[in-house]
mmCIF file of C-alpha atoms in Angstrom:
data_model
loop_
_atom_site.group_PDB
_atom_site.id
_atom_site.type_symbol
_atom_site.label_atom_id
_atom_site.label_comp_id
_atom_site.label_asym_id
_atom_site.label_seq_id
_atom_site.Cartn_x
_atom_site.Cartn_y
_atom_site.Cartn_z
ATOM 1 C CA MET A 3 -3.309 -3.131 20.817
ATOM 2 C CA ARG A 4 -3.740 0.574 21.636
ATOM 3 C CA TYR A 5 -6.980 0.810 19.672
ATOM 4 C CA LEU A 6 -8.596 -2.432 20.805
ATOM 5 C CA THR A 7 -7.644 -2.575 24.495
ATOM 6 C CA PRO A 8 -10.192 0.049 25.674
ATOM 7 C CA ARG A 9 -12.826 -1.499 23.394
ATOM 8 C CA LEU A 10 -12.183 -5.080 24.557
ATOM 9 C CA PRO A 11 -11.633 -4.632 28.288
ATOM 10 C CA GLY A 12 -11.713 -8.384 28.900
ATOM 11 C CA ILE A 13 -8.405 -8.863 27.072
ATOM 12 C CA ARG A 14 -5.606 -8.163 29.542
ATOM 13 C CA HIS A 15 -2.706 -9.865 27.777
ATOM 14 C CA TRP A 16 -1.297 -9.253 24.330
ATOM 15 C CA THR A 17 1.377 -11.161 22.449
ATOM 16 C CA LEU A 18 3.035 -8.923 19.860
ATOM 17 C CA VAL A 19 4.924 -10.558 16.985
ATOM 18 C CA ASP A 20 7.281 -8.773 14.608
ATOM 19 C CA HIS A 21 10.607 -9.507 12.967
ATOM 20 C CA ASP A 22 11.927 -6.128 14.179
ATOM 21 C CA ALA A 23 12.862 -6.136 17.865
ATOM 22 C CA GLY A 24 13.206 -2.349 17.853
ATOM 23 C CA LEU A 25 9.612 -1.844 16.755
ATOM 24 C CA LEU A 26 8.393 -4.252 19.397
ATOM 25 C CA GLU A 27 10.175 -2.312 22.129
ATOM 26 C CA ARG A 28 8.491 0.907 20.977
ATOM 27 C CA ALA A 29 5.039 -0.634 21.489
ATOM 28 C CA ALA A 30 4.162 0.652 24.963
ATOM 29 C CA ALA A 31 1.654 -1.443 26.874
ATOM 30 C CA PRO A 32 -1.602 0.229 27.951
ATOM 31 C CA GLU A 33 -2.069 0.554 31.700
ATOM 32 C CA GLY A 34 -2.979 -2.711 33.379
ATOM 33 C CA VAL A 35 -2.157 -4.826 30.330
ATOM 34 C CA GLU A 36 0.545 -7.491 30.192
ATOM 35 C CA VAL A 37 2.512 -7.726 26.951
ATOM 36 C CA THR A 38 4.711 -10.506 25.610
ATOM 37 C CA ARG A 39 6.980 -9.481 22.745
ATOM 38 C CA VAL A 40 8.049 -12.170 20.290
ATOM 39 C CA VAL A 41 10.656 -11.581 17.604
ATOM 40 C CA GLY A 42 9.439 -13.949 14.920
ATOM 41 C CA ASP A 43 9.328 -14.426 11.167
ATOM 42 C CA LEU A 44 5.861 -14.943 9.714
ATOM 43 C CA ALA A 45 7.342 -16.829 6.783
ATOM 44 C CA GLY A 46 6.427 -19.933 8.812
ATOM 45 C CA ARG A 47 2.917 -21.337 8.641
ATOM 46 C CA GLY A 48 -0.107 -20.200 10.615
ATOM 47 C CA LEU A 49 0.553 -19.205 14.204
ATOM 48 C CA GLU A 50 3.808 -21.092 14.748
ATOM 49 C CA ALA A 51 5.565 -17.833 15.620
ATOM 50 C CA ILE A 52 3.237 -17.352 18.587
ATOM 51 C CA PRO A 53 4.036 -19.331 21.738
ATOM 52 C CA GLU A 54 0.457 -19.594 23.039
ATOM 53 C CA SER A 55 -1.538 -22.500 21.660
ATOM 54 C CA ARG A 56 -4.791 -20.579 22.163
ATOM 55 C CA ALA A 57 -5.594 -16.928 21.544
ATOM 56 C CA HIS A 58 -8.961 -15.222 21.886
ATOM 57 C CA LEU A 59 -8.122 -12.854 19.028
ATOM 58 C CA VAL A 60 -5.572 -12.839 16.209
ATOM 59 C CA THR A 61 -5.211 -9.413 14.661
ATOM 60 C CA ALA A 62 -2.893 -7.531 12.307
ATOM 61 C CA SER A 63 -2.857 -4.420 10.170
ATOM 62 C CA ALA A 64 -1.690 -4.043 6.553
ATOM 63 C CA LEU A 65 -0.662 -7.703 6.356
ATOM 64 C CA LEU A 66 -2.999 -9.820 4.243
ATOM 65 C CA ASP A 67 -2.165 -8.150 0.926
ATOM 66 C CA LEU A 68 1.460 -9.286 1.426
ATOM 67 C CA VAL A 69 0.738 -13.003 1.964
ATOM 68 C CA SER A 70 -0.056 -15.884 -0.359
ATOM 69 C CA LYS A 71 -3.305 -17.800 -0.668
ATOM 70 C CA ASP A 72 -1.692 -20.889 0.876
ATOM 71 C CA TRP A 73 -0.293 -18.888 3.812
ATOM 72 C CA LEU A 74 -3.680 -17.297 4.398
ATOM 73 C CA GLY A 75 -5.323 -20.718 4.344
ATOM 74 C CA ALA A 76 -2.883 -21.973 6.962
ATOM 75 C CA LEU A 77 -3.581 -18.905 9.106
ATOM 76 C CA ALA A 78 -7.350 -19.406 8.926
ATOM 77 C CA ALA A 79 -6.934 -23.072 9.858
ATOM 78 C CA ALA A 80 -4.706 -22.155 12.812
ATOM 79 C CA CYS A 81 -7.259 -19.587 14.021
ATOM 80 C CA ARG A 82 -10.001 -22.201 13.726
ATOM 81 C CA ASP A 83 -7.961 -24.790 15.643
ATOM 82 C CA ALA A 84 -7.186 -22.228 18.362
ATOM 83 C CA GLY A 85 -10.840 -21.185 18.572
ATOM 84 C CA SER A 86 -9.871 -17.549 18.075
ATOM 85 C CA ALA A 87 -11.566 -14.611 16.439
ATOM 86 C CA ALA A 88 -9.704 -12.747 13.698
ATOM 87 C CA LEU A 89 -9.518 -9.057 12.833
ATOM 88 C CA PHE A 90 -7.364 -7.879 9.927
ATOM 89 C CA ALA A 91 -7.365 -4.183 9.107
ATOM 90 C CA LEU A 92 -6.171 -2.176 6.107
ATOM 91 C CA SER A 93 -5.859 -4.742 3.330
ATOM 92 C CA TYR A 94 -5.235 -2.769 0.124
ATOM 93 C CA ASP A 95 -7.994 -3.361 -2.457
ATOM 94 C CA GLY A 96 -6.421 -1.806 -5.560
ATOM 95 C CA GLY A 97 -8.339 1.466 -5.526
ATOM 96 C CA ILE A 98 -6.468 4.755 -6.091
ATOM 97 C CA GLN A 99 -8.603 7.773 -6.970
ATOM 98 C CA TRP A 100 -7.616 11.423 -7.107
ATOM 99 C CA GLN A 101 -10.197 14.157 -6.550
ATOM 100 C CA VAL A 102 -10.208 17.874 -7.303
ATOM 101 C CA ALA A 103 -10.590 18.558 -3.569
ATOM 102 C CA GLN A 104 -10.985 16.476 -0.446
ATOM 103 C CA ASP A 105 -14.647 17.430 -0.027
ATOM 104 C CA GLU A 106 -15.606 17.179 -3.720
ATOM 105 C CA PRO A 107 -16.474 13.974 -5.597
ATOM 106 C CA ARG A 108 -15.239 15.294 -8.946
ATOM 107 C CA PRO A 109 -12.313 13.192 -10.189
ATOM 108 C CA ASP A 110 -8.958 14.750 -10.989
ATOM 109 C CA ASP A 111 -7.675 12.561 -13.809
ATOM 110 C CA ASP A 112 -4.109 12.413 -15.064
ATOM 111 C CA PRO A 113 -3.475 10.595 -18.368
ATOM 112 C CA ASP A 114 -1.083 8.201 -16.648
ATOM 113 C CA ASP A 115 -3.110 7.474 -13.503
ATOM 114 C CA GLY A 116 -4.458 4.253 -14.989
ATOM 115 C CA ILE A 117 -1.133 2.767 -16.012
ATOM 116 C CA ILE A 118 0.411 3.671 -12.657
ATOM 117 C CA ARG A 119 -2.465 2.049 -10.754
ATOM 118 C CA ARG A 120 -2.319 -1.128 -12.868
ATOM 119 C CA SER A 121 1.446 -1.339 -12.468
ATOM 120 C CA VAL A 122 1.293 -0.808 -8.712
ATOM 121 C CA ASN A 123 -1.406 -3.458 -8.380
ATOM 122 C CA ALA A 124 0.625 -5.933 -10.422
ATOM 123 C CA HIS A 125 3.678 -5.155 -8.272
ATOM 124 C CA GLN A 126 1.581 -5.852 -5.182
ATOM 125 C CA ARG A 127 1.158 -9.439 -6.402
ATOM 126 C CA ARG A 128 4.895 -10.136 -6.325
ATOM 127 C CA ASP A 129 6.340 -12.482 -3.710
ATOM 128 C CA LYS A 130 6.914 -10.522 -0.481
ATOM 129 C CA GLY A 131 8.552 -13.467 1.280
ATOM 130 C CA LEU A 132 5.344 -15.367 1.993
ATOM 131 C CA GLY A 133 4.674 -16.714 -1.503
ATOM 132 C CA GLY A 134 2.958 -14.970 -4.394
ATOM 133 C CA ALA A 135 1.184 -12.087 -2.687
ATOM 134 C CA LEU A 136 -2.591 -11.675 -2.852
ATOM 135 C CA GLY A 137 -2.282 -7.911 -3.298
ATOM 136 C CA PRO A 138 -5.629 -6.252 -4.125
ATOM 137 C CA MET A 139 -7.456 -9.599 -3.896
ATOM 138 C CA ALA A 140 -6.497 -10.108 -0.254
ATOM 139 C CA GLY A 141 -9.747 -8.934 1.308
ATOM 140 C CA LEU A 142 -12.060 -10.996 -0.890
ATOM 141 C CA THR A 143 -9.805 -14.044 -0.653
ATOM 142 C CA ALA A 144 -9.693 -13.762 3.137
ATOM 143 C CA GLU A 145 -13.478 -13.503 3.280
ATOM 144 C CA MET A 146 -13.879 -16.734 1.292
ATOM 145 C CA THR A 147 -11.093 -18.490 3.207
ATOM 146 C CA PHE A 148 -12.459 -17.743 6.666
ATOM 147 C CA ARG A 149 -16.003 -18.613 5.609
ATOM 148 C CA ALA A 150 -14.715 -21.963 4.354
ATOM 149 C CA ALA A 151 -13.075 -22.457 7.766
ATOM 150 C CA GLY A 152 -16.470 -22.107 9.466
ATOM 151 C CA TYR A 153 -16.442 -18.418 10.406
ATOM 152 C CA ARG A 154 -19.023 -15.675 10.175
ATOM 153 C CA VAL A 155 -17.253 -12.918 8.259
ATOM 154 C CA TRP A 156 -17.739 -9.175 7.786
ATOM 155 C CA LEU A 157 -15.711 -7.399 5.098
ATOM 156 C CA LEU A 158 -16.114 -3.616 5.149
ATOM 157 C CA PRO A 159 -14.403 -0.669 3.437
ATOM 158 C CA SER A 160 -11.898 1.369 5.432
ATOM 159 C CA SER A 161 -10.454 3.575 2.716
ATOM 160 C CA TRP A 162 -7.857 6.206 3.388
ATOM 161 C CA ARG A 163 -9.291 9.607 2.447
ATOM 162 C CA LEU A 164 -6.416 12.046 2.302
ATOM 163 C CA GLY A 165 -6.380 15.786 1.840
ATOM 164 C CA PRO A 166 -4.078 18.792 2.345
ATOM 165 C CA ALA A 167 -3.528 17.933 6.024
ATOM 166 C CA ASP A 168 -2.105 14.575 4.890
ATOM 167 C CA ALA A 169 0.316 15.998 2.328
ATOM 168 C CA GLU A 170 3.384 14.269 3.766
ATOM 169 C CA LEU A 171 1.720 10.852 3.610
ATOM 170 C CA ALA A 172 0.360 11.540 0.118
ATOM 171 C CA ARG A 173 3.843 12.447 -1.149
ATOM 172 C CA ALA A 174 5.297 9.292 0.402
ATOM 173 C CA LEU A 175 2.625 7.235 -1.356
ATOM 174 C CA VAL A 176 3.376 8.866 -4.707
ATOM 175 C CA ARG A 177 7.092 8.170 -4.363
ATOM 176 C CA GLY A 178 6.405 4.582 -3.340
ATOM 177 C CA TRP A 179 4.075 4.090 -6.294
ATOM 178 C CA GLU A 180 6.703 5.646 -8.563
ATOM 179 C CA THR A 181 9.289 3.083 -7.477
ATOM 180 C CA ALA A 182 6.868 0.161 -7.789
ATOM 181 C CA ALA A 183 5.612 1.232 -11.218
ATOM 182 C CA VAL A 184 9.129 1.618 -12.615
ATOM 183 C CA GLU A 185 10.126 -1.819 -11.316
ATOM 184 C CA GLN A 186 7.002 -3.411 -12.776
ATOM 185 C CA LEU A 187 7.051 -1.684 -16.167
ATOM 186 C CA ARG A 188 10.760 -2.159 -16.760
ATOM 187 C CA ALA A 189 10.304 -5.930 -16.829
ATOM 188 C CA ALA A 190 8.330 -5.704 -20.094
ATOM 189 C CA ALA A 191 9.768 -2.501 -21.584
ATOM 190 C CA ASP A 192 11.965 -2.183 -24.646
ATOM 191 C CA ASP A 193 13.124 1.253 -23.524
ATOM 192 C CA GLU A 194 13.622 1.247 -19.754
ATOM 193 C CA ALA A 195 14.817 4.850 -19.697
ATOM 194 C CA ALA A 196 11.635 6.032 -21.408
ATOM 195 C CA VAL A 197 9.521 4.137 -18.908
ATOM 196 C CA ALA A 198 11.384 5.709 -16.011
ATOM 197 C CA ARG A 199 10.916 9.191 -17.518
ATOM 198 C CA GLN A 200 7.183 8.644 -18.019
ATOM 199 C CA VAL A 201 6.652 7.452 -14.467
ATOM 200 C CA ARG A 202 8.866 10.177 -13.003
ATOM 201 C CA ALA A 203 6.904 12.831 -14.935
ATOM 202 C CA TRP A 204 3.653 11.426 -13.505
ATOM 203 C CA ALA A 205 5.091 11.530 -9.983
ATOM 204 C CA GLU A 206 6.173 15.142 -10.410
ATOM 205 C CA ARG A 207 2.718 16.128 -11.639
ATOM 206 C CA ARG A 208 1.065 14.419 -8.697
ATOM 207 C CA CYS A 209 3.482 15.989 -6.227
ATOM 208 C CA ALA A 210 2.490 19.334 -7.745
ATOM 209 C CA THR A 211 -1.155 18.359 -7.173
ATOM 210 C CA ILE A 212 -0.351 17.770 -3.515
ATOM 211 C CA ALA A 213 1.612 21.007 -3.236
ATOM 212 C CA SER A 214 -1.365 22.960 -4.587
ATOM 213 C CA GLY A 215 -3.059 22.447 -1.206
ATOM 214 C CA ARG A 216 -6.341 21.503 -2.874
ATOM 215 C CA PHE A 217 -6.693 17.801 -3.570
ATOM 216 C CA GLY A 218 -8.319 14.605 -2.398
ATOM 217 C CA LEU A 219 -6.848 11.111 -2.593
ATOM 218 C CA MET A 220 -8.732 7.911 -1.852
ATOM 219 C CA VAL A 221 -6.727 4.720 -1.341
ATOM 220 C CA GLY A 222 -8.985 1.708 -1.008
ATOM 221 C CA HIS A 223 -8.629 -0.683 1.933
ATOM 222 C CA LEU A 224 -10.804 -3.353 3.501
ATOM 223 C CA ASP A 225 -11.178 -4.518 7.110
ATOM 224 C CA LEU A 226 -12.155 -8.097 7.888
ATOM 225 C CA LEU A 227 -13.722 -9.455 11.082
ATOM 226 C CA ALA A 228 -14.156 -13.223 11.438
ATOM 227 C CA LEU A 229 -16.002 -14.771 14.382
ATOM 228 C CA ARG A 230 -16.573 -18.441 15.070
ATOM 229 C CA ALA A 231 -20.052 -19.478 14.017
#
């Protein structure tokens, strides 16, 4: 809402939907814009959580990689029936790449980077409450789904490119990936303790990379815009 309102001056009313009433209250309305806040659970189908039967634009951030193919299909159909455009930002695409420095293309490889990335991406496909999650396939699946619903679709990269100024976020990502990788690898491991030690050692090495003050980290995301044909 904050980003799009000055770029879409014709939209003067927003309906915000979240399951967390506290987060909704923190979303301050831009000047001259009316906001309706709806506490709703997106585990329903399509746009049933939204009271308006028609919306000019349906938009969300960091959502599509958490939903199932069926849920996404229902959403695309609801957007089509409402005649609305769709904009979904920051769908994770499975890419995690470390670099020697933020401004250098040279990779900084750790022997366990690959297994951590594969484990995280598999974990992303687990059910997040909306069916088996699309995870890294969300962007491509959404592109095909909205095209099938009669939309013109643009799918473009919007990768996070982190460096020393983003150290706090980078550390939070590493710790999140550590937790996800342990949960994923334990399911198939004969020695769970050894798995946890291996992943923890990787996390410590990568936190040391961040602490060095000279690193780059690319986390792949995709943005999708769908407009009625």
